mmCIF file of C-alpha atoms and ligand atoms in Angstrom:
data_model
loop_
_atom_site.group_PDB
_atom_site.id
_atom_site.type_symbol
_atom_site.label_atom_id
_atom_site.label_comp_id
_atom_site.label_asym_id
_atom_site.label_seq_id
_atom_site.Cartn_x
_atom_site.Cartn_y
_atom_site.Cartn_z
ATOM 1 C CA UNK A 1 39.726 86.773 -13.414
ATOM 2 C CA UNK A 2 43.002 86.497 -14.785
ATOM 3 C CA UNK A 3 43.529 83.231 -12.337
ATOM 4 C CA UNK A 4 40.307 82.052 -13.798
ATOM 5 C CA UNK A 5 41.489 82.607 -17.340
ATOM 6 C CA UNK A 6 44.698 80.752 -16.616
ATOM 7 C CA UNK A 7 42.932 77.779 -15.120
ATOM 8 C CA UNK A 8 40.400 77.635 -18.474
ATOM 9 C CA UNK A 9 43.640 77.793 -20.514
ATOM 10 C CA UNK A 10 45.589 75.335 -18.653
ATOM 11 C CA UNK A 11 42.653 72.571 -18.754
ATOM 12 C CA UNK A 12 41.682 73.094 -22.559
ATOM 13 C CA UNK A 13 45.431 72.780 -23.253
ATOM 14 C CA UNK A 14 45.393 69.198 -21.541
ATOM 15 C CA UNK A 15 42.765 67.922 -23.221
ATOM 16 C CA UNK A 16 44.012 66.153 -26.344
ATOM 17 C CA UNK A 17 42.051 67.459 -29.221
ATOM 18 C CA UNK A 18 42.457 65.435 -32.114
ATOM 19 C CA UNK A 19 41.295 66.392 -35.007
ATOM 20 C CA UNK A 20 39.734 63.818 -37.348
ATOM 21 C CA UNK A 21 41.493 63.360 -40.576
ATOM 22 C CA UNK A 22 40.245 62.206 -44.170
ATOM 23 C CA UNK A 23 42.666 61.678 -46.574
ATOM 24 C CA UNK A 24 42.145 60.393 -50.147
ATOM 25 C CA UNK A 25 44.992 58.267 -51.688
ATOM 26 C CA UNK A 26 44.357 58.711 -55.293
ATOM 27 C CA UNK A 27 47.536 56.558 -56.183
ATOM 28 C CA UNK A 28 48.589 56.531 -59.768
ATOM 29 C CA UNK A 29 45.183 57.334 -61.390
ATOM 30 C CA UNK A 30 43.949 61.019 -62.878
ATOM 31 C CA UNK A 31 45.321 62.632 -65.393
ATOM 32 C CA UNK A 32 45.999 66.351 -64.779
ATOM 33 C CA UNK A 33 43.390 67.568 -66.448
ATOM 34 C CA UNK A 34 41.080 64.438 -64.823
ATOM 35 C CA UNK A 35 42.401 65.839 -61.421
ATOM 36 C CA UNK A 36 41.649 69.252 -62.221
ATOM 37 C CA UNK A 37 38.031 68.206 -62.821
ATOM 38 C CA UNK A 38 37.485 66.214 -60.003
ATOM 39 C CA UNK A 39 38.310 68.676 -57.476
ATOM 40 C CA UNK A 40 36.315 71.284 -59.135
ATOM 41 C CA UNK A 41 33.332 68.616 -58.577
ATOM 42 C CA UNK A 42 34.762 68.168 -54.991
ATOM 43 C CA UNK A 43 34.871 71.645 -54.093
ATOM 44 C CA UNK A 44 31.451 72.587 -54.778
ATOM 45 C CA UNK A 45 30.097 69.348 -52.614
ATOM 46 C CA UNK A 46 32.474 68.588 -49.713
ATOM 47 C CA UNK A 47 31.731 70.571 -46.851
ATOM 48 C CA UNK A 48 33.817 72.299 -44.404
ATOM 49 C CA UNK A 49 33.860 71.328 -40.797
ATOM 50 C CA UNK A 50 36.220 72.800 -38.245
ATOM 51 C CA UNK A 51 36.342 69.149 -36.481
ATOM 52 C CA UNK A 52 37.510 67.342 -40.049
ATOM 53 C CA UNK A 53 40.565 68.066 -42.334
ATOM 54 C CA UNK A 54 40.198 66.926 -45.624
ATOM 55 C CA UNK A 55 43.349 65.785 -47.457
ATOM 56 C CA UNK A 56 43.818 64.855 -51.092
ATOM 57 C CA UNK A 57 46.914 63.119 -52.295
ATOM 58 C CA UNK A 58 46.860 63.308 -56.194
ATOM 59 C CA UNK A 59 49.629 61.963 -58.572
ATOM 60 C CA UNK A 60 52.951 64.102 -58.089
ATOM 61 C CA UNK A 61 52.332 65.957 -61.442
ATOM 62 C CA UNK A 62 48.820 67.146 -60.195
ATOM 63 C CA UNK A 63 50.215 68.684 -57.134
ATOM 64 C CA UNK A 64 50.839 71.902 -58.466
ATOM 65 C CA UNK A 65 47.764 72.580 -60.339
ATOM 66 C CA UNK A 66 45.704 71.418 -57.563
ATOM 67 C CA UNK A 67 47.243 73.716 -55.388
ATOM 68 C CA UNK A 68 46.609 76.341 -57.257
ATOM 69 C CA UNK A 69 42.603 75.244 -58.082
ATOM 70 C CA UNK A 70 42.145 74.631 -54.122
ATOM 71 C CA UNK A 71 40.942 76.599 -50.963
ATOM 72 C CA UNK A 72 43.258 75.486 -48.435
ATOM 73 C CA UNK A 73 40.221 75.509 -45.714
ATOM 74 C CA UNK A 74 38.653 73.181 -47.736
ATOM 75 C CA UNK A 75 41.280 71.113 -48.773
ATOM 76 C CA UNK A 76 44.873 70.535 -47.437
ATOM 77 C CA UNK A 77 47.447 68.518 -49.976
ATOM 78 C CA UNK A 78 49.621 65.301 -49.182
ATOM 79 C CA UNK A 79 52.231 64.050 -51.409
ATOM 80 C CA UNK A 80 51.592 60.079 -51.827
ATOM 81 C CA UNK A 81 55.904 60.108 -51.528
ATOM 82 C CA UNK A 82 58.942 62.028 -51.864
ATOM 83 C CA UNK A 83 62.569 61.582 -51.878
ATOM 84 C CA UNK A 84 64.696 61.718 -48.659
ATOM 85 C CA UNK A 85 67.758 63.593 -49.829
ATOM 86 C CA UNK A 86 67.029 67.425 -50.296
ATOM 87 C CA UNK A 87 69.225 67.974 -53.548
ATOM 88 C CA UNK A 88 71.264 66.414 -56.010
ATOM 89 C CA UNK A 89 71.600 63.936 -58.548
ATOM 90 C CA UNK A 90 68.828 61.387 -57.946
ATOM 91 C CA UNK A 91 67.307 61.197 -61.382
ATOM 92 C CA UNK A 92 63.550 60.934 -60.940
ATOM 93 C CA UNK A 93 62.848 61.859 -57.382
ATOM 94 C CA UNK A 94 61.093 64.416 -56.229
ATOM 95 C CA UNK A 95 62.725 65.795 -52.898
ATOM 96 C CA UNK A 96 60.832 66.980 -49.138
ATOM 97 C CA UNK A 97 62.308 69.869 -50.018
ATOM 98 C CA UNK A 98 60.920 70.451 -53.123
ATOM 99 C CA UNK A 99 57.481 69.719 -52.123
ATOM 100 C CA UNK A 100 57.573 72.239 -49.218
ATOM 101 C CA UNK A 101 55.268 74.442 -49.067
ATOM 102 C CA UNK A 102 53.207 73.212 -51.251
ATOM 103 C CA UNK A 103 51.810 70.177 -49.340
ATOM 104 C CA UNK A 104 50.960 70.107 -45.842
ATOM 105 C CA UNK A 105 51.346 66.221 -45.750
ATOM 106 C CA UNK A 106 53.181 63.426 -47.122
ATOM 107 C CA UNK A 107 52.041 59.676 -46.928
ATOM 108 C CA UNK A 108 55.249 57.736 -46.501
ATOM 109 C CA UNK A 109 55.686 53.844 -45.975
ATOM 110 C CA UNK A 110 52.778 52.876 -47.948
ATOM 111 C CA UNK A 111 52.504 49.025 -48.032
ATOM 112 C CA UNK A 112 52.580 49.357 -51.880
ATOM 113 C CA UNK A 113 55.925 51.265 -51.418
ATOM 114 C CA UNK A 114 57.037 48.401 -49.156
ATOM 115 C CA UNK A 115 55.840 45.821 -50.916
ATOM 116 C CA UNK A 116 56.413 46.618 -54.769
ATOM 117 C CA UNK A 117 59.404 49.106 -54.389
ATOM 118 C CA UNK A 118 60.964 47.440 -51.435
ATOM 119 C CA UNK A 119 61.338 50.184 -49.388
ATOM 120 C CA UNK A 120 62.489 48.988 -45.929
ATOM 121 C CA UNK A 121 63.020 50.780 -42.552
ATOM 122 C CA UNK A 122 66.109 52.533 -42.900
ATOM 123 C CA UNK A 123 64.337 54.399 -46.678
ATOM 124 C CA UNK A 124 61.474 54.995 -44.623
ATOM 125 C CA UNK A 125 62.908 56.542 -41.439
ATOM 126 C CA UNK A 126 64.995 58.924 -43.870
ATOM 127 C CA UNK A 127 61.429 60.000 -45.724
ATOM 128 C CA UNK A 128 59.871 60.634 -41.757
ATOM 129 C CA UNK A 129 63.176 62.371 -40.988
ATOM 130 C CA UNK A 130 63.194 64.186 -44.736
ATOM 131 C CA UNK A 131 59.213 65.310 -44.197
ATOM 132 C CA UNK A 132 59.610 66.732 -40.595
ATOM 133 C CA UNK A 133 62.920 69.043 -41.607
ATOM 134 C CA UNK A 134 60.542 70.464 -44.408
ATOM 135 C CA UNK A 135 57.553 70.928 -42.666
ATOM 136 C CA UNK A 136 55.727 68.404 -44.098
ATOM 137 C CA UNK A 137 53.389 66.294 -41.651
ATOM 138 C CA UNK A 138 54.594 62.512 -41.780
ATOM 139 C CA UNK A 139 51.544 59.940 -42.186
ATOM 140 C CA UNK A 140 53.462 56.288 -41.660
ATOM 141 C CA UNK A 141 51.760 53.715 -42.852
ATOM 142 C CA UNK A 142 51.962 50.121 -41.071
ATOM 143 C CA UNK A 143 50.367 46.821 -41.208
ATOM 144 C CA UNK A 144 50.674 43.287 -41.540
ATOM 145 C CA UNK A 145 50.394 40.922 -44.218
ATOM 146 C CA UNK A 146 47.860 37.966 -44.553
ATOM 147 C CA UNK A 147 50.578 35.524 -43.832
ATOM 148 C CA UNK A 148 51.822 37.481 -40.976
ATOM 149 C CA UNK A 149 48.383 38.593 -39.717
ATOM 150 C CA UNK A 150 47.849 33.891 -39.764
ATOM 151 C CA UNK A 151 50.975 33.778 -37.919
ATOM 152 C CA UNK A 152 49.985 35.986 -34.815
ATOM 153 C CA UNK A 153 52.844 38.127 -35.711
ATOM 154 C CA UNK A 154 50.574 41.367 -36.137
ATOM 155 C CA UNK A 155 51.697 42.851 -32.999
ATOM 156 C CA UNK A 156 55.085 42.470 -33.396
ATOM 157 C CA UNK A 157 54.855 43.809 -37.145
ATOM 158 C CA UNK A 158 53.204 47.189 -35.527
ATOM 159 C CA UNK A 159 55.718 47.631 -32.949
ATOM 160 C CA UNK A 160 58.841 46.938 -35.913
ATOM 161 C CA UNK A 161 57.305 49.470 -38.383
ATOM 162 C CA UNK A 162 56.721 51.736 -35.598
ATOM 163 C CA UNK A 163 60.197 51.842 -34.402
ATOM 164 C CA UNK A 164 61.630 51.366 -37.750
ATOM 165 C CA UNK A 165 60.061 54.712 -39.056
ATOM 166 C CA UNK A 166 60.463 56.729 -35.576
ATOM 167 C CA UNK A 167 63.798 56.076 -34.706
ATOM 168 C CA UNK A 168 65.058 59.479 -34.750
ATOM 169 C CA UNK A 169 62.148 61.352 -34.142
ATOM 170 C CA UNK A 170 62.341 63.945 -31.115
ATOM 171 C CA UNK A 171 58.941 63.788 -28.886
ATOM 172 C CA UNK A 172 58.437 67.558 -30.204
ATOM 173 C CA UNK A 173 58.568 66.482 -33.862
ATOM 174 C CA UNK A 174 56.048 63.837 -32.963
ATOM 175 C CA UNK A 175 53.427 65.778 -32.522
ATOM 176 C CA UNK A 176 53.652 66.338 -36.424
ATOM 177 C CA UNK A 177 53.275 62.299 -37.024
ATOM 178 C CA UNK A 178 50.264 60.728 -38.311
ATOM 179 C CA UNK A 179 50.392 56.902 -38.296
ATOM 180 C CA UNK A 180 47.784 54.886 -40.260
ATOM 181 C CA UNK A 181 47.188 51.385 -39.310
ATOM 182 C CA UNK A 182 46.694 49.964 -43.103
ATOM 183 C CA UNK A 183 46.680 45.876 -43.042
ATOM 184 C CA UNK A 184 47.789 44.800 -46.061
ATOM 185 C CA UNK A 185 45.499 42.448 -46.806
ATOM 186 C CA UNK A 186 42.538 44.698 -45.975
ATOM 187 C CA UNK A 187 43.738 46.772 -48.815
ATOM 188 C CA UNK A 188 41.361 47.052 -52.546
ATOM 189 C CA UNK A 189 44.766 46.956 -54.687
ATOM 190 C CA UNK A 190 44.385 43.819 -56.379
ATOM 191 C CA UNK A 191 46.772 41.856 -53.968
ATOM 192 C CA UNK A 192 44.062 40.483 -52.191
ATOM 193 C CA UNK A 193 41.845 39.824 -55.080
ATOM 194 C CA UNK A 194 40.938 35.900 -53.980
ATOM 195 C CA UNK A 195 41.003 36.228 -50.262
ATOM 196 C CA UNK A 196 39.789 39.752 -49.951
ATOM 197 C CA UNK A 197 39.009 40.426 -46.250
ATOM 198 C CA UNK A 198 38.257 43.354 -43.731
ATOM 199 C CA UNK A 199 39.014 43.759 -40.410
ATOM 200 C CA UNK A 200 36.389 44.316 -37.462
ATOM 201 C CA UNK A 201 36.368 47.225 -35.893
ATOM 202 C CA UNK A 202 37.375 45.680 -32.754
ATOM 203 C CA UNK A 203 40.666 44.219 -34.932
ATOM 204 C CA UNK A 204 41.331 47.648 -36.003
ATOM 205 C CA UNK A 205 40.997 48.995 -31.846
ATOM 206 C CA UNK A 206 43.462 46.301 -31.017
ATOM 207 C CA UNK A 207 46.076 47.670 -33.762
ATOM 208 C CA UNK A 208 45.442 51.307 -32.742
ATOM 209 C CA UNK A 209 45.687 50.508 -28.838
ATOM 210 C CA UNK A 210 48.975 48.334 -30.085
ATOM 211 C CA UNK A 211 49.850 52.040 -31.785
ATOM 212 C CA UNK A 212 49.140 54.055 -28.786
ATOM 213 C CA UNK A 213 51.072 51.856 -26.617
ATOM 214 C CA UNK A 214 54.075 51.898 -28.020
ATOM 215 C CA UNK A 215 54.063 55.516 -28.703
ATOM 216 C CA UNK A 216 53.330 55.707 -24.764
ATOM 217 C CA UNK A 217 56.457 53.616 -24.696
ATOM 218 C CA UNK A 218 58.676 55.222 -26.380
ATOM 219 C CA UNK A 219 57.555 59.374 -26.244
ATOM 220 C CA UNK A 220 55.108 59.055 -22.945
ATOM 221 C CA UNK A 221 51.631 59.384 -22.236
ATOM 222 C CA UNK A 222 51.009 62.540 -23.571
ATOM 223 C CA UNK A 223 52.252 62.020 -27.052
ATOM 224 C CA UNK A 224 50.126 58.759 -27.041
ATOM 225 C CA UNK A 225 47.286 60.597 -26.775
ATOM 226 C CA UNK A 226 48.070 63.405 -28.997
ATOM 227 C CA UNK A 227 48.951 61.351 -31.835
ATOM 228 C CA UNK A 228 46.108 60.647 -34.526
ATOM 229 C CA UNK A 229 46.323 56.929 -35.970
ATOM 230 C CA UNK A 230 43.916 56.999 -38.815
ATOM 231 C CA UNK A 231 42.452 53.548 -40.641
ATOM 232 C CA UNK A 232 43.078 52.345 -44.225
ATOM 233 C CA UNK A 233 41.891 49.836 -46.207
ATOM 234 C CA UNK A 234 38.424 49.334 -48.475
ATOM 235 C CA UNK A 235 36.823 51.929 -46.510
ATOM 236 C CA UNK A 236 33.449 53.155 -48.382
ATOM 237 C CA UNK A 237 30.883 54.942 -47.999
ATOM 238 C CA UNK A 238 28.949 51.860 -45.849
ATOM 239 C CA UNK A 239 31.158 51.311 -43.408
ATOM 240 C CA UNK A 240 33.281 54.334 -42.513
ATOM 241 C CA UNK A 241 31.243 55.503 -39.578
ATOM 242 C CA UNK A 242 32.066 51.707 -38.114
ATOM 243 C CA UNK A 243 35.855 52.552 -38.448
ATOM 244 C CA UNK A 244 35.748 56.229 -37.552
ATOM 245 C CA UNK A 245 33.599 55.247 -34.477
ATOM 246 C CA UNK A 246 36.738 52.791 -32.956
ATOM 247 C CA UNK A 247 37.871 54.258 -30.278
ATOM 248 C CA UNK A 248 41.644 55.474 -30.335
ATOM 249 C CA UNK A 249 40.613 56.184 -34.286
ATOM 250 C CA UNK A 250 40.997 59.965 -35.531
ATOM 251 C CA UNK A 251 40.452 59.181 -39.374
ATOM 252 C CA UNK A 252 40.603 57.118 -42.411
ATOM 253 C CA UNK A 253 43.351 56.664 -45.403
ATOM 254 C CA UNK A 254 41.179 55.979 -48.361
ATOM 255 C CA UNK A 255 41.972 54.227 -51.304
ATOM 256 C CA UNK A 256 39.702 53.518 -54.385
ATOM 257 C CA UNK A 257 36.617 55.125 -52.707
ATOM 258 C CA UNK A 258 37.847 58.855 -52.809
ATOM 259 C CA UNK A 259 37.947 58.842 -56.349
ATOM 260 C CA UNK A 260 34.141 58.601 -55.927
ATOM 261 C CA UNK A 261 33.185 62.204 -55.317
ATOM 262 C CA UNK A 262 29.633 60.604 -53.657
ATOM 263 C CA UNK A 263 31.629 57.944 -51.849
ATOM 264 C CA UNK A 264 34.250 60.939 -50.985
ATOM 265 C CA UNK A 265 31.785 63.475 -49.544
ATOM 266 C CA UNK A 266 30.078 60.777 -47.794
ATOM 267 C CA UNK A 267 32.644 59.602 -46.352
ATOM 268 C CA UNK A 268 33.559 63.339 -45.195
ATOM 269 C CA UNK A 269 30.218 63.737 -43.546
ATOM 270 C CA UNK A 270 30.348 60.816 -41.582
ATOM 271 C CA UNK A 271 33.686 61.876 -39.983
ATOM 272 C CA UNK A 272 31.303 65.189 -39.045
ATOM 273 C CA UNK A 273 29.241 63.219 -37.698
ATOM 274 C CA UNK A 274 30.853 60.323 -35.718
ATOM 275 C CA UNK A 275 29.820 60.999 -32.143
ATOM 276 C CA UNK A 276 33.221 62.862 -29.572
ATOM 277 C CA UNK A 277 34.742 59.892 -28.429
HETATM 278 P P1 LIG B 1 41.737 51.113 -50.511
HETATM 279 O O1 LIG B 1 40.833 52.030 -49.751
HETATM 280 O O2 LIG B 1 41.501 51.158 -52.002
HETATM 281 O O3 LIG B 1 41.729 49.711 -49.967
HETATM 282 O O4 LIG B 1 43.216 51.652 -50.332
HETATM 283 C C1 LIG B 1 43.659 51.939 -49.064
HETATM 284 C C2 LIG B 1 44.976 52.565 -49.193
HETATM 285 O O5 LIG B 1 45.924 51.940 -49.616
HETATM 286 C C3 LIG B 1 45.069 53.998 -48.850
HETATM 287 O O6 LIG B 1 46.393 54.391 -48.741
#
């Protein structure tokens, strides 16, 4: 019996369960009191599944009320950034350590943080490195511009994010990763505004098989598998069961459409619902 019990254990404890993943990127909109509102709306609508974790990421200043307002099996928090240094003088930042406890998650190498505040590798590792010593789940975006997306360079762009935000992480801290695949020009932010395109779903399979192989690479099979690589960029309502139902996809990073509570919930219910892959 106790053989038997072993054997069930061992084989469930192979299997790589990945959870799927819903996070809402609220970026620099709400108010506090806006926030506060919208997740009372939230809370009575979005459902809880034991197969889908549902993340918000208000504005920095709404963390803390949130937190409070929130049931944490409803709802988990991500900070949208955070400072890499613990302490000190470093007027304006808000520190891993500081948001400990209070967020489960923190998004970090956002395109729009690459792109507008020119955060580059090193900035970024530090933030991975910064998140993990706090307990604070890393998700690292990547993606490719237009221009490098036209000049076949996508793979490489993957694999040079990748590295660039991994490089120091142990293959037992990775386990705590989350990597969206986020193509910059796929994203609703305005920067795309006359050549606004999406990918197919069999574009966004190639980027997370791209994903999975270099983690494979460079922390073995069984982190590969593990890991969740979520998918970001104008995801709605309409098509998130096409993106959620890419294999080697465990969730979506959404934008403008989870400050929709009907987009939001929908989009929610189809991660319920997306057949096991
Ligand atoms: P959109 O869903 O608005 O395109 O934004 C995606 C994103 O940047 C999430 O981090």
């Amino acid at each position: 019996m106790e053989k038997y019990g072993k054997l069930v254990i061992e084989s469930i404890s192979e299997m790589p369960s990945r959870k799927k993943l819903i996070v809402g990127n609220w970026k620099m909109n709400l108010t506090i009191h806006e926030a506060s509102v919208y997740v009372h709306h939230l809370a009575q609508k979005v459902q809880v599944h034991r197969d889908v974790e549902v993340v918000l990421a208000p504005t920095m200043l709404a963390l803390q009320p949130v937190s409070l307002q929130i049931e944490r099996r409803q709802f988990k928090l991500a900070a949208q950034n955070l400072y890499w240094r613990d302490h000190g003088a470093y007027t304006g930042e808000v520190s891993a350590s500081q948001l400990r406890g209070l967020v489960d998650y923190a998004i970090v190498g956002h395109s729009e943080r690459r792109h507008i505040f020119h955060e580059h590798h090193k900035e970024i590792r530090s933030k991975v490195q910064a998140a993990l010593r706090n307990n604070i789940k890393p998700i690292l975006c990547i993606g490719e511009t237009a221009h490098e997306r036209a000049s076949g360079e996508t793979k490489d762009v993957l694999h040079d994010q990748l590295l660039g935000g991994l490089a120091n992480v142990t293959s037992d801290e990775m386990s705590e990763v989350v990597v969206a695949y986020e193509p910059v020009w796929a994203l609703s932010n305005g920067a795309n505004f006359h050549d606004h395109k999406m990918p197919t779903p069999d574009d966004v399979k190639r980027a997370a098989s791209a994903i999975r192989g270099q983690i494979k690479h460079l922390y073995g099979e069984k982190a590969s598998e593990a890991v969740r690589v979520l998918y970001g960029g104008s995801t709605n309502a309409s098509n998130a069961s096409s993106f959620l139902a890419v294999d080697g996809i465990d969730g979506l990073l959404v934008g403008g459409a989870s400050l929709n509570q009907h987009e939001f919930i929908s989009i929610v219910e189809s991660a319920h619902e997306v057949d096991d892959k």
